[in-house]
Amino acid sequence: MNRGDVVTAVLPREQGKPRPVVIVQSDTLTGSNTVIICPLTSRVEFQAPHRPQIEPSEANGLRSTSLAMTDKLQATPRDRCGFVIGRLEDGDLSLIEAGIVFVLGMQR
C-alpha cells in the first residue's frame, strides 16, 4: 500500500462493512503496523469545502462519486485494510492534501 492508493478497509463503528479509503500516510513510514487513511463516502449530501469530491474512474476503482472525509482521518491497523482497488490521480490527491491542511489549521 502506498500514498494515494484506494483500498477497502473495515473501520471501527462501521459494523463490519468495508468502505473505500485513501492512504494518506507518507511512503517513508512503510514499516509501521498502522497506516493513516482518509475515509471516502458516497453520501455526497455531506458536501463541505474540506471534503473534496472524487469522481469514479478506471484508475481509482471507485464505483460512484465520493467525498474524501478529510475531517475523519485515522490511523488503522494495516491488517484491517483489504486489497488495493485503484490509485488516485495526482490532482485528486492534491485536493485531499489541501483539505487536510485546512482541517488541521496548517495554512500559511
GROMACS .gro file of N, CA and C in nm:
model
  324
    1MET      N    1   0.084  -0.118   0.000
    1MET     CA    2   0.000   0.000   0.000
    1MET      C    3   0.088   0.124   0.000
    2ASN      N    4   0.053   0.217  -0.086
    2ASN     CA    5   0.130   0.340  -0.099
    2ASN      C    6   0.039   0.461  -0.090
    3ARG      N    7   0.099   0.576  -0.059
    3ARG     CA    8   0.024   0.701  -0.054
    3ARG      C    9  -0.050   0.721  -0.186
    4GLY      N   10  -0.179   0.751  -0.177
    4GLY     CA   11  -0.262   0.772  -0.295
    4GLY      C   12  -0.338   0.649  -0.340
    5ASP      N   13  -0.305   0.532  -0.283
    5ASP     CA   14  -0.380   0.411  -0.317
    5ASP      C   15  -0.520   0.417  -0.256
    6VAL      N   16  -0.616   0.363  -0.328
    6VAL     CA   17  -0.752   0.346  -0.277
    6VAL      C   18  -0.765   0.199  -0.240
    7VAL      N   19  -0.798   0.174  -0.114
    7VAL     CA   20  -0.813   0.037  -0.064
    7VAL      C   21  -0.946   0.027   0.008
    8THR      N   22  -0.990  -0.095   0.034
    8THR     CA   23  -1.106  -0.113   0.120
    8THR      C   24  -1.056  -0.137   0.262
    9ALA      N   25  -1.133  -0.092   0.359
    9ALA     CA   26  -1.095  -0.112   0.499
    9ALA      C   27  -1.220  -0.126   0.584
   10VAL      N   28  -1.209  -0.208   0.686
   10VAL     CA   29  -1.316  -0.220   0.786
   10VAL      C   30  -1.276  -0.130   0.902
   11LEU      N   31  -1.352  -0.023   0.920
   11LEU     CA   32  -1.319   0.076   1.022
   11LEU      C   33  -1.404   0.057   1.147
   12PRO      N   34  -1.353   0.098   1.263
   12PRO     CA   35  -1.434   0.089   1.385
   12PRO      C   36  -1.566   0.165   1.368
   13ARG      N   37  -1.668   0.116   1.430
   13ARG     CA   38  -1.802   0.175   1.427
   13ARG      C   39  -1.867   0.169   1.290
   14GLU      N   40  -1.817   0.086   1.201
   14GLU     CA   41  -1.877   0.071   1.068
   14GLU      C   42  -1.952  -0.061   1.056
   15GLN      N   43  -1.969  -0.133   1.166
   15GLN     CA   44  -2.045  -0.257   1.172
   15GLN      C   45  -1.993  -0.361   1.073
   16GLY      N   46  -1.861  -0.366   1.057
   16GLY     CA   47  -1.800  -0.468   0.973
   16GLY      C   48  -1.812  -0.445   0.824
   17LYS      N   49  -1.870  -0.331   0.784
   17LYS     CA   50  -1.889  -0.301   0.642
   17LYS      C   51  -1.762  -0.235   0.587
   18PRO      N   52  -1.698  -0.297   0.488
   18PRO     CA   53  -1.580  -0.232   0.429
   18PRO      C   54  -1.619  -0.108   0.351
   19ARG      N   55  -1.534  -0.008   0.354
   19ARG     CA   56  -1.556   0.113   0.276
   19ARG      C   57  -1.425   0.151   0.209
   20PRO      N   58  -1.433   0.224   0.098
   20PRO     CA   59  -1.308   0.269   0.035
   20PRO      C   60  -1.243   0.379   0.117
   21VAL      N   61  -1.111   0.372   0.123
   21VAL     CA   62  -1.032   0.473   0.193
   21VAL      C   63  -0.910   0.505   0.106
   22VAL      N   64  -0.852   0.621   0.130
   22VAL     CA   65  -0.730   0.661   0.059
   22VAL      C   66  -0.615   0.659   0.159
   23ILE      N   67  -0.505   0.598   0.121
   23ILE     CA   68  -0.384   0.600   0.203
   23ILE      C   69  -0.324   0.740   0.191
   24VAL      N   70  -0.310   0.811   0.305
   24VAL     CA   71  -0.252   0.945   0.302
   24VAL      C   72  -0.118   0.952   0.377
   25GLN      N   73  -0.079   0.843   0.438
   25GLN     CA   74   0.048   0.836   0.511
   25GLN      C   75   0.166   0.839   0.414
   26SER      N   76   0.274   0.901   0.457
   26SER     CA   77   0.396   0.907   0.376
   26SER      C   78   0.449   0.766   0.347
   27ASP      N   79   0.500   0.747   0.228
   27ASP     CA   80   0.558   0.618   0.190
   27ASP      C   81   0.685   0.587   0.270
   28THR      N   82   0.742   0.686   0.338
   28THR     CA   83   0.862   0.660   0.418
   28THR      C   84   0.830   0.585   0.547
   29LEU      N   85   0.703   0.570   0.581
   29LEU     CA   86   0.663   0.503   0.705
   29LEU      C   87   0.607   0.364   0.681
   30THR      N   88   0.656   0.295   0.581
   30THR     CA   89   0.601   0.164   0.546
   30THR      C   90   0.626   0.057   0.652
   31GLY      N   91   0.719   0.078   0.743
   31GLY     CA   92   0.746  -0.022   0.846
   31GLY      C   93   0.646  -0.021   0.961
   32SER      N   94   0.559   0.078   0.965
   32SER     CA   95   0.462   0.089   1.073
   32SER      C   96   0.353  -0.017   1.058
   33ASN      N   97   0.299  -0.064   1.172
   33ASN     CA   98   0.190  -0.162   1.164
   33ASN      C   99   0.054  -0.095   1.148
   34THR      N  100   0.054   0.039   1.148
   34THR     CA  101  -0.069   0.113   1.119
   34THR      C  102  -0.046   0.199   0.995
   35VAL      N  103  -0.155   0.247   0.939
   35VAL     CA  104  -0.148   0.334   0.822
   35VAL      C  105  -0.254   0.443   0.839
   36ILE      N  106  -0.219   0.566   0.802
   36ILE     CA  107  -0.313   0.677   0.814
   36ILE      C  108  -0.397   0.682   0.687
   37ILE      N  109  -0.529   0.681   0.708
   37ILE     CA  110  -0.622   0.675   0.595
   37ILE      C  111  -0.721   0.792   0.601
   38CYS      N  112  -0.777   0.821   0.485
   38CYS     CA  113  -0.886   0.918   0.472
   38CYS      C  114  -1.006   0.841   0.418
   39PRO      N  115  -1.111   0.825   0.498
   39PRO     CA  116  -1.229   0.751   0.451
   39PRO      C  117  -1.301   0.827   0.340
   40LEU      N  118  -1.366   0.752   0.253
   40LEU     CA  119  -1.448   0.809   0.147
   40LEU      C  120  -1.594   0.774   0.174
   41THR      N  121  -1.684   0.861   0.131
   41THR     CA  122  -1.827   0.834   0.142
   41THR      C  123  -1.894   0.865   0.009
   42SER      N  124  -1.993   0.786  -0.026
   42SER     CA  125  -2.070   0.813  -0.147
   42SER      C  126  -2.192   0.900  -0.115
   43ARG      N  127  -2.207   0.938   0.010
   43ARG     CA  128  -2.320   1.023   0.051
   43ARG      C  129  -2.280   1.169   0.026
   44VAL      N  130  -2.297   1.212  -0.097
   44VAL     CA  131  -2.249   1.344  -0.138
   44VAL      C  132  -2.332   1.458  -0.080
   45GLU      N  133  -2.441   1.426  -0.011
   45GLU     CA  134  -2.517   1.534   0.054
   45GLU      C  135  -2.440   1.593   0.173
   46PHE      N  136  -2.332   1.526   0.216
   46PHE     CA  137  -2.249   1.577   0.325
   46PHE      C  138  -2.133   1.662   0.272
   47GLN      N  139  -2.154   1.727   0.158
   47GLN     CA  140  -2.050   1.807   0.095
   47GLN      C  141  -2.010   1.924   0.184
   48ALA      N  142  -1.881   1.955   0.183
   48ALA     CA  143  -1.826   2.069   0.258
   48ALA      C  144  -1.696   2.109   0.188
   49PRO      N  145  -1.651   2.233   0.208
   49PRO     CA  146  -1.530   2.279   0.138
   49PRO      C  147  -1.407   2.192   0.164
   50HIS      N  148  -1.399   2.132   0.282
   50HIS     CA  149  -1.282   2.049   0.316
   50HIS      C  150  -1.300   1.903   0.276
   51ARG      N  151  -1.410   1.870   0.208
   51ARG     CA  152  -1.437   1.733   0.163
   51ARG      C  153  -1.438   1.730   0.010
   52PRO      N  154  -1.322   1.716  -0.053
   52PRO     CA  155  -1.318   1.718  -0.199
   52PRO      C  156  -1.395   1.601  -0.260
   53GLN      N  157  -1.455   1.631  -0.373
   53GLN     CA  158  -1.533   1.530  -0.446
   53GLN      C  159  -1.441   1.456  -0.543
   54ILE      N  160  -1.449   1.324  -0.539
   54ILE     CA  161  -1.368   1.238  -0.626
   54ILE      C  162  -1.462   1.164  -0.720
   55GLU      N  163  -1.441   1.182  -0.849
   55GLU     CA  164  -1.524   1.113  -0.948
   55GLU      C  165  -1.469   0.974  -0.973
   56PRO      N  166  -1.557   0.876  -0.995
   56PRO     CA  167  -1.509   0.740  -1.022
   56PRO      C  168  -1.435   0.733  -1.156
   57SER      N  169  -1.335   0.648  -1.161
   57SER     CA  170  -1.261   0.626  -1.285
   57SER      C  171  -1.205   0.484  -1.284
   58GLU      N  172  -1.162   0.442  -1.399
   58GLU     CA  173  -1.099   0.310  -1.407
   58GLU      C  174  -0.973   0.306  -1.321
   59ALA      N  175  -0.901   0.418  -1.316
   59ALA     CA  176  -0.774   0.424  -1.242
   59ALA      C  177  -0.795   0.415  -1.091
   60ASN      N  178  -0.899   0.485  -1.038
   60ASN     CA  179  -0.914   0.486  -0.892
   60ASN      C  180  -1.002   0.372  -0.840
   61GLY      N  181  -1.073   0.303  -0.928
   61GLY     CA  182  -1.151   0.187  -0.888
   61GLY      C  183  -1.280   0.216  -0.814
   62LEU      N  184  -1.315   0.344  -0.800
   62LEU     CA  185  -1.440   0.379  -0.732
   62LEU      C  186  -1.559   0.352  -0.823
   63ARG      N  187  -1.671   0.316  -0.763
   63ARG     CA  188  -1.793   0.288  -0.841
   63ARG      C  189  -1.888   0.406  -0.846
   64SER      N  190  -1.871   0.501  -0.754
   64SER     CA  191  -1.960   0.617  -0.751
   64SER      C  192  -1.884   0.740  -0.705
   65THR      N  193  -1.943   0.857  -0.734
   65THR     CA  194  -1.886   0.982  -0.687
   65THR      C  195  -1.873   0.974  -0.536
   66SER      N  196  -1.759   1.016  -0.484
   66SER     CA  197  -1.732   1.005  -0.341
   66SER      C  198  -1.674   1.135  -0.287
   67LEU      N  199  -1.694   1.156  -0.158
   67LEU     CA  200  -1.631   1.267  -0.088
   67LEU      C  201  -1.520   1.213   0.001
   68ALA      N  202  -1.407   1.282   0.001
   68ALA     CA  203  -1.297   1.246   0.090
   68ALA      C  204  -1.321   1.314   0.224
   69MET      N  205  -1.341   1.236   0.328
   69MET     CA  206  -1.372   1.291   0.461
   69MET      C  207  -1.243   1.326   0.534
   70THR      N  208  -1.184   1.439   0.493
   70THR     CA  209  -1.056   1.481   0.549
   70THR      C  210  -1.066   1.516   0.697
   71ASP      N  211  -1.188   1.535   0.746
   71ASP     CA  212  -1.211   1.562   0.887
   71ASP      C  213  -1.223   1.434   0.969
   72LYS      N  214  -1.206   1.318   0.906
   72LYS     CA  215  -1.218   1.190   0.975
   72LYS      C  216  -1.096   1.101   0.952
   73LEU      N  217  -0.979   1.162   0.941
   73LEU     CA  218  -0.855   1.084   0.926
   73LEU      C  219  -0.838   0.992   1.045
   74GLN      N  220  -0.777   0.878   1.020
   74GLN     CA  221  -0.747   0.788   1.132
   74GLN      C  222  -0.631   0.696   1.098
   75ALA      N  223  -0.563   0.655   1.204
   75ALA     CA  224  -0.461   0.550   1.189
   75ALA      C  225  -0.533   0.418   1.213
   76THR      N  226  -0.517   0.327   1.120
   76THR     CA  227  -0.584   0.198   1.131
   76THR      C  228  -0.480   0.087   1.111
   77PRO      N  229  -0.497  -0.025   1.177
   77PRO     CA  230  -0.402  -0.135   1.157
   77PRO      C  231  -0.400  -0.179   1.010
   78ARG      N  232  -0.283  -0.206   0.960
   78ARG     CA  233  -0.270  -0.248   0.820
   78ARG      C  234  -0.353  -0.372   0.791
   79ASP      N  235  -0.368  -0.459   0.891
   79ASP     CA  236  -0.443  -0.582   0.866
   79ASP      C  237  -0.594  -0.560   0.855
   80ARG      N  238  -0.641  -0.438   0.882
   80ARG     CA  239  -0.782  -0.404   0.860
   80ARG      C  240  -0.806  -0.352   0.719
   81CYS      N  241  -0.698  -0.334   0.645
   81CYS     CA  242  -0.708  -0.287   0.507
   81CYS      C  243  -0.710  -0.406   0.413
   82GLY      N  244  -0.796  -0.396   0.313
   82GLY     CA  245  -0.806  -0.503   0.215
   82GLY      C  246  -0.718  -0.477   0.095
   83PHE      N  247  -0.770  -0.514  -0.019
   83PHE     CA  248  -0.695  -0.503  -0.144
   83PHE      C  249  -0.692  -0.360  -0.195
   84VAL      N  250  -0.588  -0.328  -0.270
   84VAL     CA  251  -0.582  -0.202  -0.343
   84VAL      C  252  -0.679  -0.213  -0.459
   85ILE      N  253  -0.776  -0.119  -0.466
   85ILE     CA  254  -0.873  -0.123  -0.577
   85ILE      C  255  -0.840  -0.020  -0.684
   86GLY      N  256  -0.748   0.073  -0.653
   86GLY     CA  257  -0.710   0.173  -0.751
   86GLY      C  258  -0.612   0.272  -0.693
   87ARG      N  259  -0.588   0.376  -0.769
   87ARG     CA  260  -0.495   0.481  -0.727
   87ARG      C  261  -0.552   0.615  -0.772
   88LEU      N  262  -0.543   0.715  -0.682
   88LEU     CA  263  -0.593   0.848  -0.717
   88LEU      C  264  -0.501   0.917  -0.816
   89GLU      N  265  -0.561   1.000  -0.898
   89GLU     CA  266  -0.483   1.089  -0.985
   89GLU      C  267  -0.416   1.192  -0.894
   90ASP      N  268  -0.304   1.247  -0.939
   90ASP     CA  269  -0.231   1.346  -0.859
   90ASP      C  270  -0.320   1.464  -0.820
   91GLY      N  271  -0.405   1.510  -0.911
   91GLY     CA  272  -0.493   1.623  -0.882
   91GLY      C  273  -0.590   1.594  -0.768
   92ASP      N  274  -0.646   1.474  -0.767
   92ASP     CA  275  -0.738   1.436  -0.659
   92ASP      C  276  -0.664   1.425  -0.526
   93LEU      N  277  -0.544   1.369  -0.528
   93LEU     CA  278  -0.465   1.359  -0.405
   93LEU      C  279  -0.429   1.499  -0.354
   94SER      N  280  -0.400   1.592  -0.443
   94SER     CA  281  -0.370   1.730  -0.403
   94SER      C  282  -0.490   1.796  -0.336
   95LEU      N  283  -0.611   1.767  -0.386
   95LEU     CA  284  -0.732   1.822  -0.324
   95LEU      C  285  -0.749   1.767  -0.182
   96ILE      N  286  -0.720   1.639  -0.164
   96ILE     CA  287  -0.729   1.579  -0.031
   96ILE      C  288  -0.625   1.642   0.061
   97GLU      N  289  -0.504   1.661   0.012
   97GLU     CA  290  -0.399   1.725   0.092
   97GLU      C  291  -0.442   1.865   0.136
   98ALA      N  292  -0.502   1.941   0.046
   98ALA     CA  293  -0.549   2.076   0.080
   98ALA      C  294  -0.658   2.070   0.187
   99GLY      N  295  -0.746   1.972   0.177
   99GLY     CA  296  -0.849   1.954   0.279
   99GLY      C  297  -0.790   1.921   0.415
  100ILE      N  298  -0.687   1.837   0.416
  100ILE     CA  299  -0.620   1.800   0.541
  100ILE      C  300  -0.553   1.922   0.603
  101VAL      N  301  -0.485   2.001   0.522
  101VAL     CA  302  -0.420   2.124   0.571
  101VAL      C  303  -0.524   2.216   0.634
  102PHE      N  304  -0.640   2.230   0.570
  102PHE     CA  305  -0.747   2.315   0.622
  102PHE      C  306  -0.798   2.261   0.756
  103VAL      N  307  -0.829   2.132   0.761
  103VAL     CA  308  -0.885   2.071   0.882
  103VAL      C  309  -0.788   2.081   0.999
  104LEU      N  310  -0.660   2.065   0.973
  104LEU     CA  311  -0.560   2.070   1.080
  104LEU      C  312  -0.512   2.212   1.112
  105GLY      N  313  -0.564   2.312   1.040
  105GLY     CA  314  -0.528   2.450   1.066
  105GLY      C  315  -0.384   2.481   1.034
  106MET      N  316  -0.332   2.420   0.927
  106MET     CA  317  -0.191   2.435   0.893
  106MET      C  318  -0.167   2.531   0.776
  107GLN      N  319  -0.268   2.614   0.743
  107GLN     CA  320  -0.249   2.709   0.633
  107GLN      C  321  -0.141   2.809   0.669
  108ARG      N  322  -0.070   2.853   0.566
  108ARG     CA  323   0.036   2.952   0.589
  108ARG      C  324   0.008   3.076   0.511
   0.00000   0.00000   0.00000
